[in-house]
Coordinates of C-alpha atoms in Angstrom, one line a residue:
Chain A
M49 CA -13.1 -29.1 31.1
A50 CA -14.9 -31.6 33.1
V51 CA -15.1 -34.0 29.8
L52 CA -11.2 -33.4 29.3
F53 CA -11.1 -34.3 32.9
L54 CA -13.0 -37.5 32.3
T55 CA -10.8 -38.9 29.2
P56 CA -8.8 -40.7 31.3
V57 CA -11.2 -42.8 32.7
Y58 CA -12.8 -43.4 29.3
V59 CA -9.6 -44.3 27.8
I60 CA -9.1 -46.5 30.9
L61 CA -12.5 -48.4 30.6
V62 CA -12.4 -48.7 26.7
T63 CA -9.2 -50.1 26.6
S64 CA -9.0 -52.6 29.2
L65 CA -12.7 -53.9 27.7
K66 CA -10.5 -54.7 24.5
P67 CA -8.9 -58.4 23.6
L68 CA -5.3 -57.6 23.2
D69 CA -5.2 -57.8 19.0
E70 CA -7.6 -54.7 19.3
V71 CA -5.7 -52.5 21.3
S72 CA -3.4 -50.9 19.2
L73 CA -2.5 -47.0 18.8
A74 CA -4.5 -46.3 16.1
N75 CA -7.9 -47.1 17.5
M76 CA -7.4 -46.5 21.1
W77 CA -10.2 -44.1 21.5
A78 CA -12.6 -46.3 19.4
L79 CA -15.1 -48.6 21.8
P80 CA -14.2 -52.1 21.8
S81 CA -16.2 -54.3 19.0
A82 CA -17.2 -56.8 21.6
I83 CA -16.9 -56.7 25.3
D84 CA -13.9 -58.8 26.8
F85 CA -13.0 -59.5 30.6
S86 CA -10.1 -61.2 29.7
S87 CA -7.7 -58.4 30.7
Y88 CA -9.3 -58.2 34.0
S89 CA -9.0 -61.8 34.8
H90 CA -5.5 -61.2 33.6
A91 CA -4.5 -58.4 35.5
F92 CA -6.4 -59.9 38.7
S93 CA -4.3 -62.9 38.6
E94 CA -1.1 -61.0 38.5
L95 CA -2.4 -58.5 41.0
A96 CA -4.2 -60.4 43.3
P97 CA -1.6 -61.6 45.7
N98 CA -0.3 -58.1 45.9
F99 CA -4.1 -56.7 46.3
M100 CA -3.7 -58.5 49.5
N101 CA -0.8 -57.5 50.8
S102 CA -2.2 -53.9 50.5
V103 CA -5.3 -54.9 52.7
Y104 CA -3.1 -56.4 55.1
L105 CA -1.1 -53.4 55.6
V106 CA -3.8 -50.8 55.0
V107 CA -6.2 -52.0 57.5
P108 CA -3.7 -51.9 60.5
A109 CA -1.9 -48.8 59.6
T110 CA -5.0 -46.9 59.1
L111 CA -6.3 -48.1 63.0
L112 CA -3.0 -47.9 64.5
S113 CA -2.0 -44.5 63.5
A114 CA -5.6 -42.7 63.8
L115 CA -5.6 -43.9 67.6
L116 CA -2.5 -42.6 68.2
G117 CA -3.3 -39.2 66.5
A118 CA -6.2 -39.3 68.7
M119 CA -4.5 -39.4 71.4
N120 CA -2.0 -37.0 70.8
G121 CA -4.7 -34.9 69.2
Y122 CA -6.8 -34.6 72.6
V123 CA -3.6 -34.3 74.7
L124 CA -2.7 -30.9 72.2
S125 CA -6.0 -29.6 71.8
K126 CA -7.3 -30.0 75.6
W127 CA -4.2 -30.5 78.2
K128 CA -2.1 -27.8 76.6
F129 CA 1.2 -27.5 78.7
K130 CA 3.9 -25.3 78.2
G131 CA 6.1 -26.1 75.0
S132 CA 3.2 -28.3 73.7
E133 CA 2.7 -25.7 71.2
L134 CA 6.5 -26.0 70.2
I135 CA 6.1 -30.1 70.4
F136 CA 3.0 -29.9 68.1
T137 CA 5.1 -27.9 65.7
V138 CA 8.4 -30.4 66.0
I139 CA 5.8 -33.3 65.3
L140 CA 4.3 -31.4 62.6
F141 CA 7.4 -30.6 60.4
G142 CA 7.6 -34.8 60.0
M143 CA 4.5 -34.3 57.3
F144 CA 6.6 -32.3 54.9
I145 CA 9.9 -34.0 54.6
P146 CA 10.7 -35.8 51.7
Y147 CA 10.7 -39.4 52.7
Q148 CA 14.0 -39.9 50.9
S149 CA 15.7 -38.2 53.6
I150 CA 14.7 -40.8 55.9
L151 CA 14.8 -43.7 54.0
I152 CA 18.3 -45.2 54.1
P153 CA 18.3 -45.1 58.1
L154 CA 14.7 -46.7 58.3
I155 CA 16.1 -49.6 55.9
Q156 CA 18.9 -50.3 57.9
F157 CA 17.1 -50.2 61.3
L158 CA 14.3 -51.9 59.6
R159 CA 16.5 -54.6 59.0
N160 CA 18.0 -54.8 62.0
I161 CA 15.0 -55.4 63.9
E162 CA 14.1 -57.9 61.0
L163 CA 10.7 -56.4 59.5
Y164 CA 12.8 -55.5 56.4
N165 CA 10.8 -56.8 53.5
S166 CA 7.6 -57.4 55.6
I167 CA 4.4 -56.1 56.0
A168 CA 4.7 -55.4 59.6
G169 CA 7.8 -53.4 58.6
L170 CA 5.5 -51.4 56.2
V171 CA 2.7 -51.1 58.7
L172 CA 5.5 -49.4 61.0
T173 CA 6.7 -47.3 58.7
H174 CA 3.2 -45.8 57.5
V175 CA 2.2 -45.6 61.3
V176 CA 5.2 -43.6 62.4
Y177 CA 5.0 -41.4 59.4
G178 CA 1.7 -41.0 59.6
L179 CA 1.6 -39.5 63.7
P180 CA 2.0 -35.7 62.3
I181 CA -1.2 -36.0 59.9
T182 CA -3.3 -37.5 61.9
T183 CA -2.1 -35.5 64.9
L184 CA -2.9 -32.3 63.1
M185 CA -6.3 -33.6 62.1
F186 CA -7.5 -34.7 65.4
R187 CA -6.2 -31.8 67.0
N188 CA -8.2 -29.3 64.6
F189 CA -11.1 -31.5 65.0
Y190 CA -11.2 -31.7 68.7
A191 CA -10.4 -27.8 68.9
N192 CA -14.2 -27.8 67.7
I193 CA -15.3 -29.8 70.8
P194 CA -16.2 -26.9 73.6
D195 CA -14.0 -26.7 76.7
T196 CA -17.3 -26.2 78.7
M197 CA -18.3 -29.7 78.4
L198 CA -14.6 -30.8 79.5
E199 CA -14.8 -28.5 82.6
A200 CA -18.3 -30.0 83.2
A201 CA -16.8 -33.3 83.4
K202 CA -14.1 -32.4 85.8
I203 CA -16.4 -31.0 88.0
D204 CA -18.3 -34.5 88.0
G205 CA -14.9 -35.8 88.8
A206 CA -14.4 -37.5 85.3
N207 CA -10.2 -37.8 85.1
F208 CA -8.1 -37.5 81.8
L209 CA -8.5 -40.5 80.5
G210 CA -12.4 -40.9 81.9
I211 CA -13.5 -37.6 79.5
F212 CA -11.5 -39.6 76.5
R213 CA -13.3 -42.7 77.1
H214 CA -16.7 -41.1 77.9
I215 CA -16.7 -37.9 76.0
I216 CA -14.2 -37.7 73.4
I217 CA -14.4 -41.0 71.9
P218 CA -18.0 -41.0 71.4
L219 CA -18.0 -37.3 69.7
S220 CA -15.1 -38.4 67.7
I221 CA -16.6 -41.0 65.1
T222 CA -16.5 -38.4 62.6
G223 CA -13.1 -37.2 63.3
F224 CA -12.1 -41.0 63.0
V225 CA -14.0 -41.7 59.5
V226 CA -12.5 -38.7 58.3
V227 CA -8.9 -39.3 59.7
A228 CA -9.4 -43.1 58.3
I229 CA -10.5 -42.1 55.1
W230 CA -7.3 -40.2 54.6
Q231 CA -5.1 -42.8 55.7
F232 CA -6.5 -45.3 53.8
T233 CA -6.3 -43.7 50.7
N234 CA -2.4 -42.3 51.5
I235 CA -1.5 -45.7 52.3
W236 CA -3.1 -47.5 49.6
N237 CA -1.9 -45.2 46.8
E238 CA 1.8 -44.8 48.7
F239 CA 4.7 -45.8 46.4
L240 CA 8.4 -45.0 47.9
F241 CA 8.3 -47.1 51.4
A242 CA 6.5 -49.8 49.6
V243 CA 9.2 -50.4 46.6
T244 CA 12.3 -49.8 48.9
I245 CA 10.9 -51.7 51.9
T246 CA 9.4 -54.8 50.2
N247 CA 10.4 -56.9 47.5
S248 CA 8.8 -60.1 45.6
D249 CA 6.1 -61.6 48.0
S250 CA 5.3 -58.8 50.2
Q251 CA 5.2 -56.0 47.6
P252 CA 1.8 -54.2 47.5
V253 CA -0.5 -53.6 44.9
M254 CA 0.9 -50.3 43.4
V255 CA 4.6 -51.8 43.0
A256 CA 3.0 -54.7 41.5
L257 CA 1.1 -52.2 38.8
Q258 CA 4.3 -50.5 38.5
N259 CA 6.1 -53.8 37.7
L260 CA 3.6 -54.4 35.1
S261 CA 3.7 -52.1 33.3
G262 CA 7.7 -52.2 33.4
S263 CA 7.6 -55.4 31.6
Q264 CA 8.4 -56.3 27.9
I265 CA 5.4 -56.7 26.0
V266 CA 3.4 -53.6 27.1
Q267 CA -0.1 -55.0 26.9
W268 CA -2.2 -51.7 27.5
N269 CA -5.3 -53.6 28.1
V270 CA -4.0 -55.4 30.9
Q271 CA -2.5 -52.4 32.2
M272 CA -5.5 -50.5 32.2
A273 CA -7.6 -53.3 33.8
G274 CA -4.6 -53.0 36.4
A275 CA -4.7 -49.7 36.6
L276 CA -8.4 -49.8 37.7
L277 CA -8.4 -53.0 40.1
A278 CA -5.5 -51.2 42.0
A279 CA -7.4 -47.8 42.2
L280 CA -10.9 -49.4 43.0
P281 CA -10.9 -49.5 46.7
T282 CA -9.6 -45.7 47.1
L283 CA -12.3 -44.8 44.1
L284 CA -15.3 -46.6 46.3
V285 CA -14.4 -44.9 49.3
Y286 CA -14.1 -41.8 47.5
I287 CA -18.0 -42.4 45.8
L288 CA -19.1 -43.7 49.2
L289 CA -17.8 -41.6 51.4
G290 CA -17.2 -38.2 49.3
K291 CA -17.8 -36.0 51.8
Y292 CA -15.7 -37.1 54.3
F293 CA -12.8 -37.5 51.7
V294 CA -13.3 -34.2 50.9
R295 CA -13.1 -33.1 54.9
G296 CA -10.0 -35.1 54.9
L297 CA -8.2 -33.1 52.1
L298 CA -9.4 -29.8 53.9
A299 CA -8.4 -31.0 57.2
G300 CA -5.3 -31.8 56.1
S301 CA -3.8 -28.6 54.5
V302 CA -2.6 -27.6 57.4
K303 CA -4.7 -24.6 58.3
G304 CA -7.7 -26.2 56.9
Chain B
M97 CA 10.4 -28.1 91.1
A98 CA 7.4 -30.2 89.8
E99 CA 5.1 -28.7 91.6
Q100 CA 6.4 -25.2 90.4
A101 CA 5.9 -26.1 87.1
V102 CA 2.1 -27.4 87.8
D103 CA 1.5 -24.1 89.5
R104 CA 2.5 -22.2 86.4
Q105 CA 0.6 -24.2 84.3
E106 CA -2.6 -24.1 86.6
Q107 CA -2.2 -20.5 86.5
E108 CA -2.0 -20.3 82.9
Y109 CA -4.8 -22.6 82.5
T110 CA -7.2 -20.3 84.9
E111 CA -5.8 -17.5 82.8
S112 CA -6.8 -18.1 79.5
R113 CA -10.4 -19.2 81.1
Q114 CA -11.7 -16.0 82.9
Q115 CA -15.1 -16.8 82.2
Q116 CA -14.8 -19.5 85.0
P117 CA -16.2 -18.6 88.1
A118 CA -13.8 -18.1 91.1
E119 CA -14.8 -20.2 93.3
H120 CA -14.3 -23.2 91.1
K121 CA -10.7 -22.3 91.0
E122 CA -10.0 -22.9 94.7
K123 CA -12.2 -26.2 94.5
K124 CA -10.1 -27.9 92.2
P125 CA -7.4 -30.4 93.7
K126 CA -4.2 -29.6 92.9
K127 CA -3.0 -33.3 93.2
K128 CA -5.4 -34.4 90.3
I129 CA -4.7 -32.0 87.8
S130 CA -1.0 -33.3 88.1
G131 CA -1.8 -36.6 88.0
D132 CA -4.1 -36.1 84.6
Q133 CA -1.3 -33.9 83.4
W134 CA 1.1 -36.7 84.0
V135 CA -1.5 -39.2 82.3
A136 CA -1.3 -36.4 78.8
L137 CA 2.4 -36.4 78.7
G138 CA 2.1 -40.5 78.8
F139 CA -0.3 -40.3 76.1
L140 CA 1.8 -38.0 73.9
A141 CA 4.8 -39.4 74.6
P142 CA 5.6 -42.5 72.6
S143 CA 4.4 -40.5 69.5
F144 CA 6.6 -37.6 70.2
I145 CA 10.0 -40.3 70.9
L146 CA 8.9 -41.9 67.8
V147 CA 8.7 -39.0 65.7
L148 CA 12.2 -37.6 67.1
I149 CA 14.1 -40.7 66.3
F150 CA 12.1 -41.5 63.0
V151 CA 12.2 -38.0 61.8
Y152 CA 15.0 -36.2 63.6
G153 CA 17.5 -39.0 64.4
F154 CA 17.5 -40.3 60.8
I155 CA 17.8 -37.1 59.3
G156 CA 21.1 -36.7 61.2
W157 CA 22.0 -40.4 60.3
T158 CA 21.0 -39.5 56.6
G159 CA 23.2 -36.3 56.9
W160 CA 25.9 -38.6 58.7
V161 CA 25.6 -40.9 55.6
S162 CA 25.6 -38.1 53.0
V163 CA 29.5 -37.3 54.6
S164 CA 30.7 -40.5 54.5
N165 CA 32.4 -42.9 51.9
W166 CA 29.5 -45.7 51.7
N167 CA 29.2 -45.8 48.0
T168 CA 29.6 -49.8 47.7
L169 CA 27.0 -52.3 49.2
V170 CA 29.4 -52.3 52.5
P171 CA 28.3 -49.5 55.0
D172 CA 31.6 -47.4 55.2
F173 CA 31.0 -44.5 58.0
S174 CA 34.3 -43.1 57.0
F175 CA 34.1 -39.5 56.7
A176 CA 34.3 -38.0 53.5
G177 CA 33.7 -34.4 54.2
L178 CA 31.6 -32.6 51.3
K179 CA 32.9 -35.2 48.6
N180 CA 29.8 -36.5 47.7
Y181 CA 27.9 -32.9 47.4
I182 CA 31.0 -31.3 45.0
Y183 CA 30.3 -34.5 43.0
L184 CA 26.6 -33.8 42.9
F185 CA 26.8 -30.1 42.2
N186 CA 29.3 -30.9 39.3
D187 CA 27.2 -34.1 37.8
Y188 CA 25.2 -33.4 34.7
R189 CA 22.3 -35.6 35.7
F190 CA 21.9 -33.4 39.0
Q191 CA 22.2 -30.4 37.3
A192 CA 19.4 -31.3 34.9
D193 CA 17.6 -32.6 37.7
L194 CA 17.5 -28.8 39.6
R195 CA 16.6 -27.5 36.1
N196 CA 13.7 -29.7 35.9
T197 CA 12.7 -29.4 39.4
V198 CA 12.6 -25.6 39.0
F199 CA 10.2 -25.9 35.8
F200 CA 8.0 -28.5 37.3
T201 CA 7.4 -26.7 40.4
I202 CA 6.8 -23.3 38.7
L203 CA 4.3 -24.6 35.9
F204 CA 3.0 -27.4 38.5
I205 CA 1.7 -24.8 40.9
G206 CA 1.1 -22.2 38.7
L207 CA -1.6 -24.4 36.8
V208 CA -3.2 -26.1 39.7
I209 CA -3.8 -22.3 41.2
V210 CA -5.0 -20.9 37.7
M211 CA -7.4 -24.2 37.2
G212 CA -8.4 -24.6 40.9
L213 CA -9.4 -20.8 41.2
G214 CA -11.0 -20.2 37.8
L215 CA -12.8 -23.7 38.4
S216 CA -13.9 -22.7 41.8
I217 CA -15.1 -19.4 41.0
L218 CA -17.3 -21.1 37.6
I219 CA -18.7 -23.4 40.3
D220 CA -19.5 -21.0 42.9
Q221 CA -22.0 -19.5 40.3
K222 CA -24.5 -21.6 41.6
L223 CA -24.7 -23.2 38.1
K224 CA -26.6 -26.4 37.8
G225 CA -25.0 -30.0 38.5
E226 CA -22.4 -28.3 40.8
S227 CA -21.5 -31.2 43.0
L228 CA -21.2 -33.2 39.7
F229 CA -18.6 -31.0 38.6
R230 CA -17.1 -31.2 42.0
N231 CA -16.9 -34.5 41.9
I232 CA -15.5 -34.8 38.6
F233 CA -12.8 -32.6 39.1
L234 CA -11.9 -34.0 42.5
F235 CA -12.0 -37.6 41.6
P236 CA -8.2 -37.9 40.7
M237 CA -7.3 -37.0 44.4
A238 CA -8.3 -40.4 45.3
L239 CA -6.0 -42.1 43.1
S240 CA -2.3 -43.0 43.2
F241 CA 0.5 -41.1 41.5
V242 CA 1.4 -44.5 40.0
V243 CA -1.9 -45.1 38.7
T244 CA -2.0 -41.6 36.9
G245 CA 1.6 -42.0 35.4
V246 CA 0.4 -45.5 33.9
V247 CA -2.8 -44.0 32.5
W248 CA -1.0 -40.6 31.2
Q249 CA 1.9 -42.5 29.8
W250 CA -0.7 -44.2 27.6
L251 CA -2.7 -40.9 27.1
L252 CA 0.0 -38.3 25.9
N253 CA 2.2 -41.6 23.8
P254 CA 3.7 -39.7 21.1
S255 CA 1.7 -41.7 18.3
T256 CA -1.5 -42.1 19.7
G257 CA -4.1 -40.5 22.5
Y258 CA -4.5 -36.9 22.3
N259 CA -2.1 -36.7 19.5
Q260 CA -5.1 -38.1 17.3
F261 CA -7.0 -34.8 18.1
L262 CA -4.0 -32.5 17.9
A263 CA -3.1 -34.4 14.7
V264 CA -6.0 -32.4 12.8
F265 CA -5.0 -28.9 13.7
G266 CA -1.7 -30.3 12.2
I267 CA 0.2 -30.2 15.8
Q268 CA 2.0 -33.4 16.5
P269 CA 3.8 -32.8 19.8
K270 CA 6.2 -35.6 20.8
W271 CA 5.3 -35.2 24.5
Y272 CA 7.4 -37.0 27.3
T273 CA 9.8 -38.2 24.5
D274 CA 10.5 -34.7 23.3
T275 CA 14.5 -33.7 23.9
N276 CA 14.3 -30.0 23.2
I277 CA 15.0 -27.3 25.6
L278 CA 13.3 -23.8 24.8
A279 CA 15.1 -20.8 25.4
G280 CA 18.1 -22.8 26.7
F281 CA 21.5 -21.2 27.5
E282 CA 24.4 -23.0 29.3
W283 CA 24.5 -23.5 33.0
G284 CA 27.2 -25.4 34.4
S285 CA 27.4 -28.8 31.8
I286 CA 23.7 -28.2 31.1
E287 CA 21.7 -26.5 28.9
F288 CA 19.1 -24.0 30.8
G289 CA 15.9 -24.0 29.8
L290 CA 12.2 -25.6 29.7
P291 CA 12.3 -28.8 28.9
V292 CA 9.4 -29.9 26.9
A293 CA 9.3 -33.2 27.7
I294 CA 8.5 -31.8 31.2
I295 CA 5.0 -30.1 30.1
A296 CA 3.8 -33.9 29.4
V297 CA 4.5 -34.7 33.1
V298 CA 3.2 -31.3 34.6
I299 CA -0.4 -32.4 32.3
A300 CA -0.2 -35.3 34.5
A301 CA 0.2 -33.9 37.8
V302 CA -2.2 -30.9 37.5
W303 CA -4.9 -33.0 36.5
Q304 CA -4.1 -35.2 39.3
M305 CA -4.1 -32.2 42.1
T306 CA -6.1 -29.6 40.7
G307 CA -9.1 -31.2 42.7
F308 CA -7.2 -30.3 45.8
S309 CA -6.9 -26.4 45.0
L310 CA -10.4 -26.2 43.9
A311 CA -11.8 -27.7 47.2
M312 CA -9.5 -25.5 48.8
Y313 CA -10.8 -22.5 47.1
L314 CA -14.6 -23.6 47.2
A315 CA -14.4 -23.4 50.8
G316 CA -12.7 -20.2 50.9
L317 CA -15.6 -19.0 48.5
R318 CA -18.1 -20.2 50.5
G319 CA -16.8 -18.5 53.9
I320 CA -16.8 -15.0 52.5
P321 CA -20.0 -13.7 53.5
D322 CA -22.6 -12.6 50.5
E323 CA -23.6 -9.3 52.5
L324 CA -19.9 -8.7 51.3
R325 CA -20.4 -9.1 47.9
E326 CA -23.5 -7.1 48.1
A327 CA -21.9 -4.3 50.1
A328 CA -19.7 -4.0 46.7
R329 CA -22.1 -4.4 44.6
M330 CA -24.4 -1.4 46.0
D331 CA -21.0 0.6 45.9
G332 CA -21.4 0.0 41.8
A333 CA -18.8 -2.3 41.6
S334 CA -19.0 -4.8 38.5
E335 CA -18.7 -8.4 39.1
F336 CA -15.2 -9.0 37.7
Q337 CA -14.2 -5.9 40.1
I338 CA -16.0 -7.8 43.0
Y339 CA -13.5 -10.8 42.2
K340 CA -10.5 -8.4 41.8
K341 CA -10.6 -6.5 44.5
V342 CA -12.8 -8.0 47.3
I343 CA -12.9 -12.2 46.8
L344 CA -9.2 -12.4 45.5
P345 CA -7.5 -10.6 48.8
M346 CA -9.9 -12.6 50.8
L347 CA -8.2 -15.9 49.4
M348 CA -4.8 -14.9 49.7
P349 CA -4.2 -17.2 52.5
I350 CA -5.7 -20.2 50.9
T351 CA -3.2 -19.3 47.8
V352 CA -0.1 -19.3 50.1
S353 CA -1.6 -22.7 51.6
V354 CA -1.9 -24.2 48.1
I355 CA 1.6 -23.2 47.0
I356 CA 3.2 -24.7 50.4
I357 CA 1.3 -27.8 49.5
M358 CA 1.9 -28.1 45.9
A359 CA 5.9 -27.1 46.3
H360 CA 6.7 -29.6 49.1
I361 CA 4.9 -32.1 46.8
S362 CA 6.6 -31.0 43.6
L363 CA 9.9 -30.9 45.0
K364 CA 10.0 -34.5 46.3
I365 CA 7.7 -35.6 43.5
F366 CA 8.9 -39.3 42.7
D367 CA 6.5 -42.0 42.0
L368 CA 4.4 -39.8 39.1
I369 CA 7.6 -39.1 37.1
Y370 CA 8.9 -43.1 38.0
A371 CA 5.9 -44.4 36.5
M372 CA 5.1 -42.6 33.8
T373 CA 8.4 -41.1 32.2
G374 CA 11.7 -42.3 34.0
S375 CA 14.4 -40.0 33.9
G376 CA 13.7 -39.8 30.1
A377 CA 16.1 -39.4 27.2
N378 CA 19.1 -37.0 28.3
F379 CA 17.3 -36.7 31.8
V380 CA 14.7 -34.3 30.2
T381 CA 12.0 -35.8 33.0
D382 CA 14.3 -37.0 35.9
V383 CA 14.2 -35.4 39.2
P384 CA 16.1 -35.6 42.3
G385 CA 13.8 -38.2 44.1
V386 CA 14.2 -40.6 41.1
Y387 CA 18.1 -39.8 40.9
M388 CA 18.1 -40.6 44.9
F389 CA 16.0 -43.9 44.3
E390 CA 18.2 -45.4 41.1
T391 CA 21.5 -43.9 42.7
T392 CA 20.8 -45.6 46.1
F393 CA 19.0 -48.6 45.6
R394 CA 19.7 -49.8 42.1
G395 CA 23.4 -48.1 42.0
N396 CA 23.9 -48.7 45.8
Y397 CA 25.5 -45.4 46.0
Y398 CA 24.3 -44.9 49.5
A399 CA 26.5 -41.5 50.4
N400 CA 25.5 -39.8 47.0
G401 CA 21.9 -40.7 47.3
A402 CA 21.7 -39.7 50.8
A403 CA 23.4 -36.3 50.0
I404 CA 20.6 -35.8 47.3
A405 CA 18.1 -36.5 49.8
I406 CA 19.6 -33.8 52.4
I407 CA 19.2 -31.4 49.5
M408 CA 15.8 -32.1 48.8
L409 CA 15.2 -31.8 52.7
L410 CA 16.8 -28.4 52.3
L411 CA 14.6 -27.4 49.6
V412 CA 11.2 -28.3 51.3
A413 CA 12.6 -26.8 54.4
V414 CA 13.1 -23.2 52.8
F415 CA 9.3 -23.4 52.0
I416 CA 7.9 -25.1 54.8
V417 CA 9.8 -23.6 58.1
P418 CA 9.0 -20.3 57.6
Y419 CA 5.1 -21.3 56.7
L420 CA 5.2 -23.5 59.9
L421 CA 6.6 -20.8 62.2
A422 CA 4.2 -18.4 61.0
N423 CA 1.3 -20.5 61.9
R424 CA 2.6 -21.0 64.9
R425 CA 2.9 -17.2 65.6
S426 CA -1.0 -17.0 64.5
D427 CA -2.0 -19.8 66.7
G428 CA -0.4 -18.6 69.9

């Protein structure tokens, strides 16, 4: 089973390292006769600008949505008030909606504020629609910080912001890592917003990859190299920070 | 009035923390609580307002577009009644989409659960290289559906890929290019049955998402105390019986979560199918997400696209709303 799960990896690597004339349907499983990086340089030259677009998109969007999520999670776990559970549910529902159901107004709205077809517009979109999940993750994370700690700080005269700055934020490092990895992966991999909000110059890498495979002559070696390049950042995150990645997965499953 | 509200909050606040010493409650100056509560609301308000506008406001707006006449490049918000919905339900392509969604969802969720549960039980047997196996099954989760689609398009190419092995056994499936519909009967204008081509897409989707249910079930299995298994063993239960009678029932809440999460992914799926097969010959692999995208942004039929989007939302809401409400109740 594990071998079966890894066959796509084998095929990506093998195909991407072949020169075009060796990539044929008949010998797709065969190892390349000589390792050839030309498909990587080809794919890289095609994808590089879009790759950078994805970087400019994912960094601010991740940071902003994590910060807002932390603020919301703090209030919704430690400063509950009448109706706060309702507000939480109202926010949480936004996580499940098919984004098709808000896409037309969103595009009209972005046109009106002149952020359509811009990375900034995509950042805004991802921050807003990332709010439900980041709020949920931070709320669950902060629920594990004992209330007695906050009580003690209150007795010492700390107020809402003081507690946030001096107790919650320092205790949130793990939470921030988990949420940031989750948001980074999701935003990097996202396609629907990317393909509808941007065109040509401001497209993120996933749209460019899709375009690469949509071109007339199918160069499978270039496509596979492109797929690997586009997947590299999230794969690296997974390999280097796997523990937090899994925690993010579990935290993202509502009840965790 | 604000003072009253604060009083009530204060009361609830202390009631919920009865372990607190009583004198502590009296010392706390009311004014400060009120100030902090306002700051708390100030923290929450921007996000809440954004969600109200961008989620609920926009859904309402889409709802309005779906009953408008806006089926050209130029916005036209005049009221059209249910015309767009009636058009869709009589539309061959949309009927095919609904059929495909039904079969995709059932196969996809079923396989993700069976594979995730089976693999997690195997891995939980404390076999060697446990973390290696877990990592192998989980890594597709780090990939994008577009990457998965591009790669599986190549693997399930009818004349190559896995077919080269299957050909040894004399089987040569046409995968996503197959236009057959299994066990079909006439339903509306379409043939209702399992489109064979959907299986190829399901394989790719299951490959991507099995790691998720695996991780969920592993976490669940870890949470079951060993004493429970020991006690069952003492009572003479076999390993199989322990799983059937003790462990599986305890994993039910996880199964429910997995079903909910997979269902909402499945009902709104777009990128995997768009990257892998498109709508397919005779719409055998088309889904509402792809139809919505093409009709709205390629065909400029905005009102029709909005109607598809609203139907998708309703389908998801059928699953999600009861779940959210149940969760809320158990939280409170």
